[in-house]
Amino acid sequence: MASWKSLYIHDQFIEVNTGKAILIKLPKLIDSIEWGIWVPNKLVRNPIEKYRKQLMYPEKFKFNAAPLDIQNDERRVLTEQDILNQFNSVDMTEIDLELDLNLYIKKLKLTIEAFRSYLIEIQSLNGCPETIHNLIEAVDIEDIDIFLENIELAKHKWFKS
């Protein structure tokens, strides 16, 4: 009876899910080419961990890698150790942190835009009391966009350092 092994794969490496198979992008470049492996959908589980999938594979599983560039028809068979080396080279903490930060920024922007829309609706229903007008001016979308762009720039500098 074959023994089974598992590997956790970050969601950002899932390129395509056809329903029958999943294309997993390898995180590290081999020969300056982006490579991917197709695995049957039934081998991939959704664990409780946020942003990750669990790939369950039999001990003798063959990882058939192909370039993501469809014009390149080269193929390789990678060993389990090759695959583990690829995924162990990635710092998942930084990726999780960046995804959490992106989600926070998106929610923040939606909340501020919703608040501004609410103020504009109040203004149209009740006339324009000075306090509401001042609040609308304070919640200027252009300022928010500049604020969010500054957060993005700071985030990119931080993750590159």
PDB file of C-alpha atoms in Angstrom:
ATOM      1  CA  MET A   1       0.000   0.000   0.000  1.00  0.00           C
ATOM      2  CA  ALA A   2       1.430   3.378  -1.028  1.00  0.00           C
ATOM      3  CA  SER A   3       1.980   5.998   1.624  1.00  0.00           C
ATOM      4  CA  TRP A   4       0.672   9.514   1.091  1.00  0.00           C
ATOM      5  CA  LYS A   5       2.477  12.791   1.620  1.00  0.00           C
ATOM      6  CA  SER A   6       1.264  16.356   1.706  1.00  0.00           C
ATOM      7  CA  LEU A   7       2.443  19.832   0.869  1.00  0.00           C
ATOM      8  CA  TYR A   8       0.769  23.144   1.660  1.00  0.00           C
ATOM      9  CA  ILE A   9       0.519  25.514  -1.286  1.00  0.00           C
ATOM     10  CA  HIS A  10      -0.281  29.186  -1.016  1.00  0.00           C
ATOM     11  CA  ASP A  11      -3.360  30.330  -2.961  1.00  0.00           C
ATOM     12  CA  GLN A  12      -1.291  32.785  -4.976  1.00  0.00           C
ATOM     13  CA  PHE A  13       0.375  29.810  -6.716  1.00  0.00           C
ATOM     14  CA  ILE A  14      -2.941  28.373  -7.947  1.00  0.00           C
ATOM     15  CA  GLU A  15      -3.072  29.585 -11.553  1.00  0.00           C
ATOM     16  CA  VAL A  16      -6.068  27.683 -12.949  1.00  0.00           C
ATOM     17  CA  ASN A  17      -8.709  25.318 -11.606  1.00  0.00           C
ATOM     18  CA  THR A  18     -10.572  23.519 -14.402  1.00  0.00           C
ATOM     19  CA  GLY A  19     -12.653  21.415 -12.033  1.00  0.00           C
ATOM     20  CA  LYS A  20     -10.723  18.289 -13.008  1.00  0.00           C
ATOM     21  CA  ALA A  21      -7.178  19.579 -12.563  1.00  0.00           C
ATOM     22  CA  ILE A  22      -5.337  22.466 -10.957  1.00  0.00           C
ATOM     23  CA  LEU A  23      -2.360  24.288 -12.439  1.00  0.00           C
ATOM     24  CA  ILE A  24       0.104  25.205  -9.707  1.00  0.00           C
ATOM     25  CA  LYS A  25       2.743  27.793 -10.561  1.00  0.00           C
ATOM     26  CA  LEU A  26       6.146  26.982  -9.136  1.00  0.00           C
ATOM     27  CA  PRO A  27       7.344  29.874  -6.968  1.00  0.00           C
ATOM     28  CA  LYS A  28      10.995  29.778  -7.971  1.00  0.00           C
ATOM     29  CA  LEU A  29      12.177  30.204 -11.526  1.00  0.00           C
ATOM     30  CA  ILE A  30      13.989  27.351 -13.230  1.00  0.00           C
ATOM     31  CA  ASP A  31      16.174  28.520 -16.137  1.00  0.00           C
ATOM     32  CA  SER A  32      14.430  31.955 -16.119  1.00  0.00           C
ATOM     33  CA  ILE A  33      11.171  30.312 -17.221  1.00  0.00           C
ATOM     34  CA  GLU A  34       7.979  30.233 -15.151  1.00  0.00           C
ATOM     35  CA  TRP A  35       7.005  26.599 -14.640  1.00  0.00           C
ATOM     36  CA  GLY A  36       3.797  24.986 -13.481  1.00  0.00           C
ATOM     37  CA  ILE A  37       2.554  21.543 -12.588  1.00  0.00           C
ATOM     38  CA  TRP A  38      -0.892  20.115 -13.278  1.00  0.00           C
ATOM     39  CA  VAL A  39      -2.355  17.962 -10.502  1.00  0.00           C
ATOM     40  CA  PRO A  40      -5.731  16.214 -10.346  1.00  0.00           C
ATOM     41  CA  ASN A  41      -8.314  18.281  -8.468  1.00  0.00           C
ATOM     42  CA  LYS A  42      -9.103  15.357  -6.160  1.00  0.00           C
ATOM     43  CA  LEU A  43      -5.566  15.593  -4.685  1.00  0.00           C
ATOM     44  CA  VAL A  44      -6.085  19.172  -3.466  1.00  0.00           C
ATOM     45  CA  ARG A  45      -7.837  19.857  -0.151  1.00  0.00           C
ATOM     46  CA  ASN A  46      -8.993  23.081   1.480  1.00  0.00           C
ATOM     47  CA  PRO A  47      -7.488  23.070   4.968  1.00  0.00           C
ATOM     48  CA  ILE A  48      -8.544  25.412   7.750  1.00  0.00           C
ATOM     49  CA  GLU A  49      -5.453  27.583   7.222  1.00  0.00           C
ATOM     50  CA  LYS A  50      -6.118  30.894   5.529  1.00  0.00           C
ATOM     51  CA  TYR A  51      -4.770  31.315   1.965  1.00  0.00           C
ATOM     52  CA  ARG A  52      -3.472  27.746   1.653  1.00  0.00           C
ATOM     53  CA  LYS A  53      -4.429  24.492  -0.040  1.00  0.00           C
ATOM     54  CA  GLN A  54      -3.126  21.052   0.862  1.00  0.00           C
ATOM     55  CA  LEU A  55      -1.760  18.894  -1.937  1.00  0.00           C
ATOM     56  CA  MET A  56      -1.961  15.194  -1.047  1.00  0.00           C
ATOM     57  CA  TYR A  57       0.092  12.935  -3.303  1.00  0.00           C
ATOM     58  CA  PRO A  58       1.219   9.294  -3.277  1.00  0.00           C
ATOM     59  CA  GLU A  59       4.838   8.539  -2.503  1.00  0.00           C
ATOM     60  CA  LYS A  60       5.779   7.749  -6.121  1.00  0.00           C
ATOM     61  CA  PHE A  61       3.822  10.656  -7.673  1.00  0.00           C
ATOM     62  CA  LYS A  62       5.353  12.153 -10.826  1.00  0.00           C
ATOM     63  CA  PHE A  63       5.321  15.958 -10.957  1.00  0.00           C
ATOM     64  CA  ASN A  64       5.134  16.783 -14.656  1.00  0.00           C
ATOM     65  CA  ALA A  65       6.262  20.390 -15.062  1.00  0.00           C
ATOM     66  CA  ALA A  66       5.596  22.542 -18.098  1.00  0.00           C
ATOM     67  CA  PRO A  67       6.447  26.178 -18.840  1.00  0.00           C
ATOM     68  CA  LEU A  68       3.551  28.589 -18.321  1.00  0.00           C
ATOM     69  CA  ASP A  69       4.464  30.179 -21.657  1.00  0.00           C
ATOM     70  CA  ILE A  70       2.377  28.145 -24.111  1.00  0.00           C
ATOM     71  CA  GLN A  71       4.862  28.757 -26.919  1.00  0.00           C
ATOM     72  CA  ASN A  72       7.480  26.703 -25.069  1.00  0.00           C
ATOM     73  CA  ASP A  73       6.714  22.973 -25.342  1.00  0.00           C
ATOM     74  CA  GLU A  74       9.536  21.757 -23.081  1.00  0.00           C
ATOM     75  CA  ARG A  75       8.522  19.322 -20.312  1.00  0.00           C
ATOM     76  CA  ARG A  76      10.281  18.060 -17.190  1.00  0.00           C
ATOM     77  CA  VAL A  77       9.559  15.482 -14.546  1.00  0.00           C
ATOM     78  CA  LEU A  78      10.409  16.917 -11.132  1.00  0.00           C
ATOM     79  CA  THR A  79      11.130  14.886  -8.040  1.00  0.00           C
ATOM     80  CA  GLU A  80       9.352  15.384  -4.760  1.00  0.00           C
ATOM     81  CA  GLN A  81      12.521  17.040  -3.448  1.00  0.00           C
ATOM     82  CA  ASP A  82      12.557  19.483  -6.396  1.00  0.00           C
ATOM     83  CA  ILE A  83       8.986  20.526  -5.570  1.00  0.00           C
ATOM     84  CA  LEU A  84       9.714  20.838  -1.848  1.00  0.00           C
ATOM     85  CA  ASN A  85      12.782  22.983  -2.587  1.00  0.00           C
ATOM     86  CA  GLN A  86      10.660  25.243  -4.799  1.00  0.00           C
ATOM     87  CA  PHE A  87       8.002  25.860  -2.151  1.00  0.00           C
ATOM     88  CA  ASN A  88      10.378  25.994   0.818  1.00  0.00           C
ATOM     89  CA  SER A  89      12.201  28.896  -0.850  1.00  0.00           C
ATOM     90  CA  VAL A  90       9.200  31.200  -0.293  1.00  0.00           C
ATOM     91  CA  ASP A  91       8.621  33.214   2.889  1.00  0.00           C
ATOM     92  CA  MET A  92       4.912  32.566   3.469  1.00  0.00           C
ATOM     93  CA  THR A  93       4.699  34.968   6.424  1.00  0.00           C
ATOM     94  CA  GLU A  94       5.418  37.951   4.187  1.00  0.00           C
ATOM     95  CA  ILE A  95       2.941  36.750   1.560  1.00  0.00           C
ATOM     96  CA  ASP A  96       0.200  36.300   4.188  1.00  0.00           C
ATOM     97  CA  LEU A  97       0.983  39.716   5.645  1.00  0.00           C
ATOM     98  CA  GLU A  98       0.834  41.364   2.223  1.00  0.00           C
ATOM     99  CA  LEU A  99      -2.515  39.693   1.428  1.00  0.00           C
ATOM    100  CA  ASP A 100      -3.923  40.763   4.810  1.00  0.00           C
ATOM    101  CA  LEU A 101      -2.715  44.316   4.212  1.00  0.00           C
ATOM    102  CA  ASN A 102      -4.257  44.390   0.716  1.00  0.00           C
ATOM    103  CA  LEU A 103      -7.581  43.194   2.152  1.00  0.00           C
ATOM    104  CA  TYR A 104      -7.435  45.839   4.903  1.00  0.00           C
ATOM    105  CA  ILE A 105      -6.706  48.603   2.359  1.00  0.00           C
ATOM    106  CA  LYS A 106      -9.598  47.454   0.156  1.00  0.00           C
ATOM    107  CA  LYS A 107     -12.016  47.372   3.117  1.00  0.00           C
ATOM    108  CA  LEU A 108     -10.806  50.780   4.290  1.00  0.00           C
ATOM    109  CA  LYS A 109     -11.378  52.326   0.880  1.00  0.00           C
ATOM    110  CA  LEU A 110     -14.853  50.763   0.561  1.00  0.00           C
ATOM    111  CA  THR A 111     -15.787  51.962   4.056  1.00  0.00           C
ATOM    112  CA  ILE A 112     -14.668  55.516   3.346  1.00  0.00           C
ATOM    113  CA  GLU A 113     -16.413  55.571  -0.042  1.00  0.00           C
ATOM    114  CA  ALA A 114     -19.610  54.224   1.561  1.00  0.00           C
ATOM    115  CA  PHE A 115     -19.412  56.891   4.283  1.00  0.00           C
ATOM    116  CA  ARG A 116     -18.938  59.631   1.682  1.00  0.00           C
ATOM    117  CA  SER A 117     -21.915  58.305  -0.348  1.00  0.00           C
ATOM    118  CA  TYR A 118     -24.001  58.268   2.831  1.00  0.00           C
ATOM    119  CA  LEU A 119     -23.109  61.896   3.531  1.00  0.00           C
ATOM    120  CA  ILE A 120     -23.972  62.915  -0.032  1.00  0.00           C
ATOM    121  CA  GLU A 121     -27.332  61.134   0.280  1.00  0.00           C
ATOM    122  CA  ILE A 122     -28.079  62.972   3.533  1.00  0.00           C
ATOM    123  CA  GLN A 123     -27.081  66.211   1.853  1.00  0.00           C
ATOM    124  CA  SER A 124     -29.463  65.631  -1.078  1.00  0.00           C
ATOM    125  CA  LEU A 125     -32.374  64.718   1.216  1.00  0.00           C
ATOM    126  CA  ASN A 126     -31.939  67.450   3.815  1.00  0.00           C
ATOM    127  CA  GLY A 127     -30.392  70.286   1.900  1.00  0.00           C
ATOM    128  CA  CYS A 128     -26.820  71.095   2.751  1.00  0.00           C
ATOM    129  CA  PRO A 129     -26.224  72.016   6.374  1.00  0.00           C
ATOM    130  CA  GLU A 130     -22.729  73.409   6.787  1.00  0.00           C
ATOM    131  CA  THR A 131     -21.614  70.515   9.016  1.00  0.00           C
ATOM    132  CA  ILE A 132     -22.514  67.878   6.410  1.00  0.00           C
ATOM    133  CA  HIS A 133     -20.854  69.902   3.657  1.00  0.00           C
ATOM    134  CA  ASN A 134     -17.692  70.140   5.802  1.00  0.00           C
ATOM    135  CA  LEU A 135     -17.761  66.374   6.405  1.00  0.00           C
ATOM    136  CA  ILE A 136     -18.085  65.680   2.679  1.00  0.00           C
ATOM    137  CA  GLU A 137     -15.140  67.978   1.985  1.00  0.00           C
ATOM    138  CA  ALA A 138     -13.129  66.182   4.697  1.00  0.00           C
ATOM    139  CA  VAL A 139     -13.824  62.813   3.067  1.00  0.00           C
ATOM    140  CA  ASP A 140     -12.403  63.768  -0.309  1.00  0.00           C
ATOM    141  CA  ILE A 141     -11.862  60.675  -2.472  1.00  0.00           C
ATOM    142  CA  GLU A 142      -8.744  62.133  -4.107  1.00  0.00           C
ATOM    143  CA  ASP A 143      -7.146  62.561  -0.676  1.00  0.00           C
ATOM    144  CA  ILE A 144      -8.091  58.986   0.188  1.00  0.00           C
ATOM    145  CA  ASP A 145      -6.567  57.728  -3.060  1.00  0.00           C
ATOM    146  CA  ILE A 146      -3.337  59.601  -2.279  1.00  0.00           C
ATOM    147  CA  PHE A 147      -3.394  58.170   1.254  1.00  0.00           C
ATOM    148  CA  LEU A 148      -3.903  54.633  -0.082  1.00  0.00           C
ATOM    149  CA  GLU A 149      -1.187  55.112  -2.730  1.00  0.00           C
ATOM    150  CA  ASN A 150       1.218  56.155   0.044  1.00  0.00           C
ATOM    151  CA  ILE A 151       0.319  52.995   1.969  1.00  0.00           C
ATOM    152  CA  GLU A 152       0.943  50.923  -1.197  1.00  0.00           C
ATOM    153  CA  LEU A 153       4.336  52.598  -1.768  1.00  0.00           C
ATOM    154  CA  ALA A 154       5.350  52.043   1.843  1.00  0.00           C
ATOM    155  CA  LYS A 155       4.202  48.418   1.630  1.00  0.00           C
ATOM    156  CA  HIS A 156       6.236  47.777  -1.541  1.00  0.00           C
ATOM    157  CA  LYS A 157       9.353  49.386  -0.035  1.00  0.00           C
ATOM    158  CA  TRP A 158       8.928  47.288   3.093  1.00  0.00           C
ATOM    159  CA  PHE A 159       8.485  43.990   1.248  1.00  0.00           C
ATOM    160  CA  LYS A 160      11.465  44.704  -1.023  1.00  0.00           C
ATOM    161  CA  SER A 161      13.776  45.407   1.928  1.00  0.00           C
TER     162      SER A 161
END
